[in-house]
PDB file of C-alpha atoms in Angstrom:
ATOM      1  CA  MET A   1       0.000   0.000   0.000  1.00  0.00           C
ATOM      2  CA  ASP A   2       1.556   3.263  -1.155  1.00  0.00           C
ATOM      3  CA  GLN A   3       0.161   6.342   0.646  1.00  0.00           C
ATOM      4  CA  TRP A   4      -3.284   4.831   1.148  1.00  0.00           C
ATOM      5  CA  SER A   5      -5.708   6.604   3.484  1.00  0.00           C
ATOM      6  CA  ASN A   6      -8.706   5.526   5.567  1.00  0.00           C
ATOM      7  CA  VAL A   7      -8.274   1.767   5.076  1.00  0.00           C
ATOM      8  CA  THR A   8      -9.758  -0.814   7.472  1.00  0.00           C
ATOM      9  CA  PHE A   9      -9.131  -4.562   7.592  1.00  0.00           C
ATOM     10  CA  GLU A  10     -11.668  -6.318   9.836  1.00  0.00           C
ATOM     11  CA  GLY A  11     -11.406 -10.067  10.395  1.00  0.00           C
ATOM     12  CA  SER A  12      -9.006 -10.504   7.477  1.00  0.00           C
ATOM     13  CA  ARG A  13      -6.660 -13.473   7.108  1.00  0.00           C
ATOM     14  CA  PHE A  14      -3.136 -13.054   5.734  1.00  0.00           C
ATOM     15  CA  LYS A  15      -1.230 -16.264   4.970  1.00  0.00           C
ATOM     16  CA  ALA A  16       2.209 -16.599   3.418  1.00  0.00           C
ATOM     17  CA  PRO A  17       2.572 -19.385   0.850  1.00  0.00           C
ATOM     18  CA  VAL A  18       5.368 -21.847   1.463  1.00  0.00           C
ATOM     19  CA  GLY A  19       8.416 -20.584  -0.397  1.00  0.00           C
ATOM     20  CA  ALA A  20       7.669 -16.882   0.075  1.00  0.00           C
ATOM     21  CA  PRO A  21      10.812 -14.813   0.799  1.00  0.00           C
ATOM     22  CA  ALA A  22      11.971 -15.290   4.369  1.00  0.00           C
ATOM     23  CA  HIS A  23      11.549 -11.646   5.391  1.00  0.00           C
ATOM     24  CA  GLN A  24       8.651 -10.587   3.173  1.00  0.00           C
ATOM     25  CA  ALA A  25       5.913  -8.690   5.029  1.00  0.00           C
ATOM     26  CA  LEU A  26       2.299  -9.750   4.574  1.00  0.00           C
ATOM     27  CA  VAL A  27       1.223  -6.099   4.829  1.00  0.00           C
ATOM     28  CA  ASP A  28       3.723  -3.533   3.523  1.00  0.00           C
ATOM     29  CA  ALA A  29       2.504   0.061   3.796  1.00  0.00           C
ATOM     30  CA  PHE A  30       4.328   3.283   2.915  1.00  0.00           C
ATOM     31  CA  GLN A  31       3.032   6.514   4.482  1.00  0.00           C
ATOM     32  CA  PRO A  32      -0.465   5.206   5.299  1.00  0.00           C
ATOM     33  CA  GLN A  33      -2.935   7.450   7.093  1.00  0.00           C
ATOM     34  CA  ASN A  34      -5.748   6.140   9.270  1.00  0.00           C
ATOM     35  CA  LEU A  35      -4.938   2.455   8.756  1.00  0.00           C
ATOM     36  CA  GLU A  36      -6.872   0.026  10.973  1.00  0.00           C
ATOM     37  CA  LEU A  37      -6.423  -3.729  11.381  1.00  0.00           C
ATOM     38  CA  SER A  38      -8.770  -5.462  13.803  1.00  0.00           C
ATOM     39  CA  ASN A  39      -9.416  -9.138  14.567  1.00  0.00           C
ATOM     40  CA  CYS A  40      -7.015 -10.180  11.812  1.00  0.00           C
ATOM     41  CA  TYR A  41      -4.916 -13.334  11.553  1.00  0.00           C
ATOM     42  CA  PHE A  42      -1.379 -13.421  10.166  1.00  0.00           C
ATOM     43  CA  VAL A  43       0.514 -16.670   9.645  1.00  0.00           C
ATOM     44  CA  GLY A  44       3.864 -17.436   8.071  1.00  0.00           C
ATOM     45  CA  TYR A  45       5.467 -20.819   7.581  1.00  0.00           C
ATOM     46  CA  GLU A  46       8.324 -22.952   8.847  1.00  0.00           C
ATOM     47  CA  GLY A  47      11.207 -23.491   6.463  1.00  0.00           C
ATOM     48  CA  GLU A  48      13.811 -26.193   6.309  1.00  0.00           C
ATOM     49  CA  GLY A  49      15.555 -26.734   9.602  1.00  0.00           C
ATOM     50  CA  GLY A  50      12.743 -25.126  11.573  1.00  0.00           C
ATOM     51  CA  GLU A  51      13.442 -21.520  10.546  1.00  0.00           C
ATOM     52  CA  LEU A  52      10.283 -19.408  10.805  1.00  0.00           C
ATOM     53  CA  ARG A  53       9.740 -17.228   7.738  1.00  0.00           C
ATOM     54  CA  THR A  54       7.870 -14.102   6.578  1.00  0.00           C
ATOM     55  CA  ARG A  55       6.794 -11.118   8.647  1.00  0.00           C
ATOM     56  CA  GLY A  56       3.507  -9.534   9.621  1.00  0.00           C
ATOM     57  CA  LEU A  57       3.459  -5.749   9.185  1.00  0.00           C
ATOM     58  CA  LEU A  58       6.053  -3.418   7.719  1.00  0.00           C
ATOM     59  CA  ILE A  59       4.840   0.163   8.180  1.00  0.00           C
ATOM     60  CA  ARG A  60       7.114   2.929   6.884  1.00  0.00           C
ATOM     61  CA  GLY A  61       6.102   6.397   7.959  1.00  0.00           C
ATOM     62  CA  GLY A  62       2.432   7.157   8.237  1.00  0.00           C
ATOM     63  CA  LEU A  63       0.004   8.541  10.781  1.00  0.00           C
ATOM     64  CA  ASN A  64      -2.683   6.944  12.929  1.00  0.00           C
ATOM     65  CA  ILE A  65      -2.135   3.208  12.606  1.00  0.00           C
ATOM     66  CA  SER A  66      -4.230   0.913  14.792  1.00  0.00           C
ATOM     67  CA  VAL A  67      -3.654  -2.836  15.235  1.00  0.00           C
ATOM     68  CA  ARG A  68      -6.042  -4.528  17.673  1.00  0.00           C
ATOM     69  CA  HIS A  69      -7.184  -7.996  18.698  1.00  0.00           C
ATOM     70  CA  SER A  70      -5.074  -9.693  16.021  1.00  0.00           C
ATOM     71  CA  THR A  71      -2.892 -12.809  16.034  1.00  0.00           C
ATOM     72  CA  PHE A  72       0.559 -13.247  14.505  1.00  0.00           C
ATOM     73  CA  GLU A  73       2.123 -16.705  14.470  1.00  0.00           C
ATOM     74  CA  ILE A  74       4.788 -18.842  12.814  1.00  0.00           C
ATOM     75  CA  MET A  75       6.695 -15.748  11.694  1.00  0.00           C
ATOM     76  CA  ALA A  76      10.276 -14.544  11.393  1.00  0.00           C
ATOM     77  CA  GLY A  77       9.200 -11.214  12.842  1.00  0.00           C
ATOM     78  CA  SER A  78       5.816  -9.911  13.765  1.00  0.00           C
ATOM     79  CA  ASN A  79       5.720  -6.189  13.046  1.00  0.00           C
ATOM     80  CA  SER A  80       7.986  -3.241  12.277  1.00  0.00           C
ATOM     81  CA  PHE A  81       7.120   0.462  12.407  1.00  0.00           C
ATOM     82  CA  ILE A  82       9.638   2.930  10.971  1.00  0.00           C
ATOM     83  CA  LEU A  83       9.126   6.653  11.658  1.00  0.00           C
ATOM     84  CA  SER A  84       5.400   6.071  12.163  1.00  0.00           C
ATOM     85  CA  ASN A  85       3.325   8.370  14.365  1.00  0.00           C
ATOM     86  CA  GLY A  86       0.137   7.683  16.257  1.00  0.00           C
ATOM     87  CA  VAL A  87       0.570   3.896  16.462  1.00  0.00           C
ATOM     88  CA  GLN A  88      -1.795   1.907  18.687  1.00  0.00           C
ATOM     89  CA  PHE A  89      -0.859  -1.750  19.133  1.00  0.00           C
ATOM     90  CA  ILE A  90      -3.431  -3.178  21.529  1.00  0.00           C
ATOM     91  CA  ALA A  91      -4.606  -6.623  22.712  1.00  0.00           C
ATOM     92  CA  ASN A  92      -2.757  -8.652  20.081  1.00  0.00           C
ATOM     93  CA  ARG A  93      -1.070 -12.019  20.412  1.00  0.00           C
ATOM     94  CA  MET A  94       2.313 -12.998  18.991  1.00  0.00           C
ATOM     95  CA  THR A  95       3.105 -16.703  19.300  1.00  0.00           C
ATOM     96  CA  ARG A  96       5.726 -18.936  17.678  1.00  0.00           C
ATOM     97  CA  VAL A  97       7.706 -15.952  16.428  1.00  0.00           C
ATOM     98  CA  ARG A  98      11.398 -15.201  16.134  1.00  0.00           C
ATOM     99  CA  GLU A  99      10.898 -11.514  17.001  1.00  0.00           C
ATOM    100  CA  GLY A 100       8.100  -9.448  18.469  1.00  0.00           C
ATOM    101  CA  VAL A 101       7.326  -5.832  17.581  1.00  0.00           C
ATOM    102  CA  GLN A 102       9.962  -3.264  16.569  1.00  0.00           C
ATOM    103  CA  PHE A 103       9.968   0.531  16.375  1.00  0.00           C
ATOM    104  CA  LYS A 104      12.483   2.872  14.797  1.00  0.00           C
ATOM    105  CA  GLY A 105      11.671   6.530  15.473  1.00  0.00           C
ATOM    106  CA  GLY A 106       8.126   7.850  15.486  1.00  0.00           C
ATOM    107  CA  GLY A 107       6.011   9.167  18.328  1.00  0.00           C
ATOM    108  CA  ASN A 108       2.715   9.011  20.176  1.00  0.00           C
ATOM    109  CA  ILE A 109       2.919   5.225  20.412  1.00  0.00           C
ATOM    110  CA  LEU A 110       0.767   2.977  22.612  1.00  0.00           C
ATOM    111  CA  ILE A 111       1.640  -0.704  23.155  1.00  0.00           C
ATOM    112  CA  GLU A 112      -0.900  -2.137  25.555  1.00  0.00           C
ATOM    113  CA  SER A 113      -2.325  -5.477  26.737  1.00  0.00           C
ATOM    114  CA  ASN A 114      -0.505  -7.655  24.199  1.00  0.00           C
ATOM    115  CA  ARG A 115       0.680 -11.221  24.763  1.00  0.00           C
ATOM    116  CA  PHE A 116       4.019 -12.549  23.492  1.00  0.00           C
ATOM    117  CA  ASP A 117       4.874 -16.238  23.931  1.00  0.00           C
ATOM    118  CA  ASN A 118       6.413 -19.369  22.392  1.00  0.00           C
ATOM    119  CA  PHE A 119       9.455 -17.587  20.985  1.00  0.00           C
ATOM    120  CA  GLN A 120      11.319 -19.721  18.469  1.00  0.00           C
ATOM    121  CA  PRO A 121      14.583 -17.972  17.588  1.00  0.00           C
ATOM    122  CA  PHE A 122      16.843 -19.321  14.872  1.00  0.00           C
ATOM    123  CA  LEU A 123      20.597 -19.730  15.188  1.00  0.00           C
ATOM    124  CA  GLY A 124      22.193 -16.281  15.507  1.00  0.00           C
ATOM    125  CA  ASP A 125      18.963 -14.434  16.374  1.00  0.00           C
ATOM    126  CA  HIS A 126      18.919 -11.879  19.197  1.00  0.00           C
ATOM    127  CA  PRO A 127      15.180 -11.617  19.808  1.00  0.00           C
ATOM    128  CA  ASP A 128      13.187  -9.085  21.800  1.00  0.00           C
ATOM    129  CA  ALA A 129       9.460  -8.949  22.464  1.00  0.00           C
ATOM    130  CA  ILE A 130       9.262  -5.137  22.270  1.00  0.00           C
ATOM    131  CA  GLN A 131      12.244  -3.320  20.814  1.00  0.00           C
ATOM    132  CA  PHE A 132      13.054   0.297  20.039  1.00  0.00           C
ATOM    133  CA  PHE A 133      16.279   1.234  18.292  1.00  0.00           C
ATOM    134  CA  THR A 134      17.946   4.114  16.465  1.00  0.00           C
ATOM    135  CA  ALA A 135      20.111   2.174  13.999  1.00  0.00           C
ATOM    136  CA  GLY A 136      19.385   3.509  10.525  1.00  0.00           C
ATOM    137  CA  LEU A 137      18.193   6.928  11.683  1.00  0.00           C
ATOM    138  CA  THR A 138      20.923   8.791   9.818  1.00  0.00           C
ATOM    139  CA  ASN A 139      19.185  11.920   8.502  1.00  0.00           C
ATOM    140  CA  PRO A 140      19.887  15.108  10.507  1.00  0.00           C
ATOM    141  CA  THR A 141      16.167  15.512  11.221  1.00  0.00           C
ATOM    142  CA  ASP A 142      15.576  11.926  12.389  1.00  0.00           C
ATOM    143  CA  LEU A 143      14.481  11.564  16.007  1.00  0.00           C
ATOM    144  CA  ALA A 144      14.400   8.564  18.303  1.00  0.00           C
ATOM    145  CA  SER A 145      10.941   7.483  19.442  1.00  0.00           C
ATOM    146  CA  HIS A 146       9.128   9.819  21.808  1.00  0.00           C
ATOM    147  CA  ASP A 147       5.880   9.958  23.785  1.00  0.00           C
ATOM    148  CA  VAL A 148       5.584   6.195  24.191  1.00  0.00           C
ATOM    149  CA  LEU A 149       3.467   4.177  26.637  1.00  0.00           C
ATOM    150  CA  ILE A 150       4.185   0.446  27.050  1.00  0.00           C
ATOM    151  CA  SER A 151       1.589  -0.853  29.471  1.00  0.00           C
ATOM    152  CA  GLY A 152       0.029  -4.062  30.720  1.00  0.00           C
ATOM    153  CA  ASN A 153       1.736  -6.483  28.326  1.00  0.00           C
ATOM    154  CA  LEU A 154       2.507 -10.136  29.086  1.00  0.00           C
ATOM    155  CA  ILE A 155       5.820 -11.474  27.787  1.00  0.00           C
ATOM    156  CA  ILE A 156       6.511 -15.172  28.342  1.00  0.00           C
ATOM    157  CA  ALA A 157      10.100 -15.316  27.159  1.00  0.00           C
ATOM    158  CA  ALA A 158      10.890 -18.763  28.639  1.00  0.00           C
ATOM    159  CA  ASP A 159      14.631 -18.140  28.346  1.00  0.00           C
ATOM    160  CA  GLN A 160      14.325 -17.609  24.562  1.00  0.00           C
ATOM    161  CA  SER A 161      13.974 -13.827  24.231  1.00  0.00           C
ATOM    162  CA  GLN A 162      14.596 -10.506  25.885  1.00  0.00           C
ATOM    163  CA  GLY A 163      11.668  -8.451  27.099  1.00  0.00           C
ATOM    164  CA  ILE A 164      11.448  -4.684  26.502  1.00  0.00           C
ATOM    165  CA  PHE A 165      14.604  -3.159  25.049  1.00  0.00           C
ATOM    166  CA  LEU A 166      15.383   0.449  24.083  1.00  0.00           C
ATOM    167  CA  ALA A 167      18.889   1.276  22.894  1.00  0.00           C
ATOM    168  CA  ASP A 168      20.442   4.289  21.175  1.00  0.00           C
ATOM    169  CA  GLN A 169      22.837   2.681  18.702  1.00  0.00           C
ATOM    170  CA  ASN A 170      23.411   5.977  16.844  1.00  0.00           C
ATOM    171  CA  SER A 171      23.973   8.100  19.987  1.00  0.00           C
ATOM    172  CA  LEU A 172      21.161  10.493  19.075  1.00  0.00           C
ATOM    173  CA  GLN A 173      20.858  11.678  22.662  1.00  0.00           C
ATOM    174  CA  SER A 174      24.169  13.527  22.365  1.00  0.00           C
ATOM    175  CA  SER A 175      22.612  15.817  19.734  1.00  0.00           C
ATOM    176  CA  GLY A 176      19.273  16.233  21.541  1.00  0.00           C
ATOM    177  CA  ARG A 177      17.452  13.765  19.273  1.00  0.00           C
ATOM    178  CA  GLY A 178      17.299  10.791  21.627  1.00  0.00           C
ATOM    179  CA  TYR A 179      14.398   9.030  23.346  1.00  0.00           C
ATOM    180  CA  LYS A 180      12.008  11.296  25.224  1.00  0.00           C
ATOM    181  CA  ARG A 181       8.955  10.767  27.430  1.00  0.00           C
ATOM    182  CA  ILE A 182       8.854   6.986  27.656  1.00  0.00           C
ATOM    183  CA  ALA A 183       6.593   5.238  30.197  1.00  0.00           C
ATOM    184  CA  ILE A 184       6.795   1.496  30.923  1.00  0.00           C
ATOM    185  CA  ARG A 185       4.070   0.412  33.336  1.00  0.00           C
ATOM    186  CA  ARG A 186       2.562  -2.780  34.760  1.00  0.00           C
ATOM    187  CA  ASN A 187       4.131  -5.247  32.343  1.00  0.00           C
ATOM    188  CA  ILE A 188       4.763  -8.885  33.285  1.00  0.00           C
ATOM    189  CA  ILE A 189       7.919 -10.444  31.864  1.00  0.00           C
ATOM    190  CA  VAL A 190       8.593 -14.115  32.568  1.00  0.00           C
ATOM    191  CA  GLY A 191      11.996 -15.672  32.004  1.00  0.00           C
ATOM    192  CA  ALA A 192      13.673 -13.052  29.828  1.00  0.00           C
ATOM    193  CA  VAL A 193      17.253 -13.601  28.693  1.00  0.00           C
ATOM    194  CA  TRP A 194      19.205 -11.059  30.730  1.00  0.00           C
ATOM    195  CA  HIS A 195      17.174  -7.991  29.776  1.00  0.00           C
ATOM    196  CA  GLY A 196      13.681  -7.915  31.260  1.00  0.00           C
ATOM    197  CA  ILE A 197      13.455  -4.158  30.739  1.00  0.00           C
ATOM    198  CA  THR A 198      16.338  -2.081  29.430  1.00  0.00           C
ATOM    199  CA  ALA A 199      15.854   1.593  28.609  1.00  0.00           C
ATOM    200  CA  ALA A 200      19.005   3.664  28.363  1.00  0.00           C
ATOM    201  CA  PRO A 201      19.556   6.473  27.755  1.00  0.00           C
ATOM    202  CA  VAL A 202      16.126   8.150  27.874  1.00  0.00           C
ATOM    203  CA  ASP A 203      15.093  11.689  28.806  1.00  0.00           C
ATOM    204  CA  SER A 204      11.970  11.627  30.989  1.00  0.00           C
ATOM    205  CA  LEU A 205      11.616   7.897  31.639  1.00  0.00           C
ATOM    206  CA  THR A 206       9.091   6.273  33.967  1.00  0.00           C
ATOM    207  CA  ILE A 207       9.298   2.577  34.853  1.00  0.00           C
ATOM    208  CA  VAL A 208       6.585   1.718  37.368  1.00  0.00           C
ATOM    209  CA  GLY A 209       4.865  -1.429  38.625  1.00  0.00           C
ATOM    210  CA  ASN A 210       6.524  -3.982  36.345  1.00  0.00           C
ATOM    211  CA  ARG A 211       7.294  -7.607  37.247  1.00  0.00           C
ATOM    212  CA  ALA A 212      10.346  -9.267  35.695  1.00  0.00           C
ATOM    213  CA  ILE A 213      10.216 -12.783  37.120  1.00  0.00           C
ATOM    214  CA  ARG A 214      11.969 -16.122  36.687  1.00  0.00           C
ATOM    215  CA  GLN A 215      10.769 -19.686  37.147  1.00  0.00           C
ATOM    216  CA  SER A 216      12.575 -21.953  39.582  1.00  0.00           C
ATOM    217  CA  GLY A 217      14.726 -24.567  37.883  1.00  0.00           C
ATOM    218  CA  ARG A 218      14.014 -23.322  34.378  1.00  0.00           C
ATOM    219  CA  ASP A 219      14.993 -19.723  33.609  1.00  0.00           C
ATOM    220  CA  VAL A 220      18.702 -19.735  34.312  1.00  0.00           C
ATOM    221  CA  ARG A 221      19.668 -16.249  33.163  1.00  0.00           C
ATOM    222  CA  GLY A 222      18.876 -12.951  34.843  1.00  0.00           C
ATOM    223  CA  ASN A 223      15.655 -11.036  34.202  1.00  0.00           C
ATOM    224  CA  ARG A 224      16.872  -7.591  35.141  1.00  0.00           C
ATOM    225  CA  ILE A 225      15.742  -3.986  34.842  1.00  0.00           C
ATOM    226  CA  THR A 226      18.245  -1.422  33.547  1.00  0.00           C
ATOM    227  CA  ALA A 227      17.573   2.323  33.369  1.00  0.00           C
ATOM    228  CA  ALA A 228      19.570   5.488  32.710  1.00  0.00           C
ATOM    229  CA  GLY A 229      19.046   9.002  31.407  1.00  0.00           C
ATOM    230  CA  ARG A 230      17.737  12.336  32.620  1.00  0.00           C
ATOM    231  CA  GLU A 231      14.613  12.605  34.776  1.00  0.00           C
ATOM    232  CA  VAL A 232      14.253   8.864  35.335  1.00  0.00           C
ATOM    233  CA  ILE A 233      11.753   7.416  37.828  1.00  0.00           C
ATOM    234  CA  LEU A 234      11.921   3.755  38.869  1.00  0.00           C
ATOM    235  CA  GLU A 235       9.203   2.742  41.336  1.00  0.00           C
ATOM    236  CA  ASP A 236       7.484  -0.393  42.661  1.00  0.00           C
ATOM    237  CA  ASN A 237       9.068  -2.877  40.265  1.00  0.00           C
ATOM    238  CA  GLU A 238      10.141  -6.484  40.853  1.00  0.00           C
ATOM    239  CA  ALA A 239      13.163  -8.057  39.151  1.00  0.00           C
ATOM    240  CA  SER A 240      16.019 -10.445  39.773  1.00  0.00           C
ATOM    241  CA  GLU A 241      18.440  -7.530  39.500  1.00  0.00           C
ATOM    242  CA  PHE A 242      18.474  -3.749  38.982  1.00  0.00           C
ATOM    243  CA  LYS A 243      21.176  -1.860  37.085  1.00  0.00           C
ATOM    244  CA  ILE A 244      20.450   1.837  37.386  1.00  0.00           C
ATOM    245  CA  ALA A 245      22.345   5.106  37.230  1.00  0.00           C
ATOM    246  CA  GLN A 246      22.869   7.060  40.457  1.00  0.00           C
ATOM    247  CA  SER A 247      20.648   9.884  39.223  1.00  0.00           C
ATOM    248  CA  VAL A 248      17.582   7.600  38.955  1.00  0.00           C
ATOM    249  CA  ARG A 249      14.752   8.216  41.439  1.00  0.00           C
ATOM    250  CA  ASN A 250      14.594   4.749  42.946  1.00  0.00           C
ATOM    251  CA  HIS A 251      11.722   3.886  45.302  1.00  0.00           C
ATOM    252  CA  GLY A 252       9.927   0.709  46.370  1.00  0.00           C
ATOM    253  CA  ASN A 253      11.734  -1.631  43.983  1.00  0.00           C
ATOM    254  CA  ARG A 254      12.227  -5.238  45.090  1.00  0.00           C
ATOM    255  CA  THR A 255      14.784  -7.873  44.167  1.00  0.00           C
ATOM    256  CA  LEU A 256      12.941 -11.140  43.639  1.00  0.00           C
ATOM    257  CA  GLY A 257      14.191 -14.714  43.469  1.00  0.00           C
ATOM    258  CA  PRO A 258      12.757 -17.386  41.169  1.00  0.00           C
ATOM    259  CA  LEU A 259       9.095 -18.341  41.604  1.00  0.00           C
ATOM    260  CA  SER A 260       7.506 -21.771  41.392  1.00  0.00           C
ATOM    261  CA  ALA A 261       5.724 -22.837  38.213  1.00  0.00           C
ATOM    262  CA  GLN A 262       2.461 -22.817  40.157  1.00  0.00           C
ATOM    263  CA  ARG A 263       2.846 -19.174  41.181  1.00  0.00           C
ATOM    264  CA  ILE A 264       3.844 -18.107  37.682  1.00  0.00           C
ATOM    265  CA  ASN A 265       0.892 -19.944  36.144  1.00  0.00           C
ATOM    266  CA  ALA A 266      -1.389 -18.084  38.550  1.00  0.00           C
ATOM    267  CA  VAL A 267       0.101 -14.741  37.457  1.00  0.00           C
ATOM    268  CA  ILE A 268      -0.424 -15.640  33.788  1.00  0.00           C
ATOM    269  CA  ALA A 269      -3.996 -16.807  34.417  1.00  0.00           C
ATOM    270  CA  GLU A 270      -4.835 -13.579  36.225  1.00  0.00           C
ATOM    271  CA  TRP A 271      -3.478 -11.484  33.354  1.00  0.00           C
ATOM    272  CA  THR A 272      -5.360 -13.583  30.783  1.00  0.00           C
ATOM    273  CA  GLN A 273      -8.645 -13.226  32.619  1.00  0.00           C
ATOM    274  CA  ALA A 274      -8.236  -9.461  32.878  1.00  0.00           C
ATOM    275  CA  ASN A 275      -7.156  -8.900  29.264  1.00  0.00           C
ATOM    276  CA  HIS A 276      -9.068 -11.575  27.298  1.00  0.00           C
ATOM    277  CA  VAL A 277      -6.060 -12.348  25.102  1.00  0.00           C
ATOM    278  CA  GLN A 278      -5.600 -16.141  24.974  1.00  0.00           C
TER     279      GLN A 278
END
């Protein structure tokens, strides 16, 4: 779709044929405006050797993009948004994927009440459930993502993926173009590989009420929270470890050891009942 406006997909099914290019997107949109996808189903395929292939959405630029109550499975990567503004990614499920959702630049972004599980990375992958990065933002006017809320998501990494990861590969903060006004609230991250939540550096960062937990006898690597930047608040979170700059406002955070499978299953069941995302 090239510069389409006011397009809605309701209950649509997008399926990649076996043999489709490994990283082809099922929906590829350039500069869309008012694009809505609701109750849709996206499915890729498994190649030789178990490599998951094809991607869900590739959105380049655009304004007001809404993705709700949709499922993405058996995919190399679920969704990518590049310099897109006004993105709402709500109550979706990503399962049997190599990567979750990725953002490069853009602002006014809401990622809420989504479920990520059954990660299936291929050899050499470095997967994240929710990732923001600045690699490729090389124009002098390019900005890192800003005005972002990541709230109420469930990430079951099971020692196969990282959780929420924001990194400034191009050092945009040094020129005043880095991440600004990022809030990460009430997410549950189970068994992430090292990084449960990492957001550094960010100007005006709030990380509140998140749970980065591990399962006894299964998740062997840390599920930590890392934060740095200017005007950073870290409150009422649980994690196996915290790595934070001295300037961070740190209150009510708790270091937590591994939990039993029974307790973790209860946490997942409670989230599922509240969010209606199976």
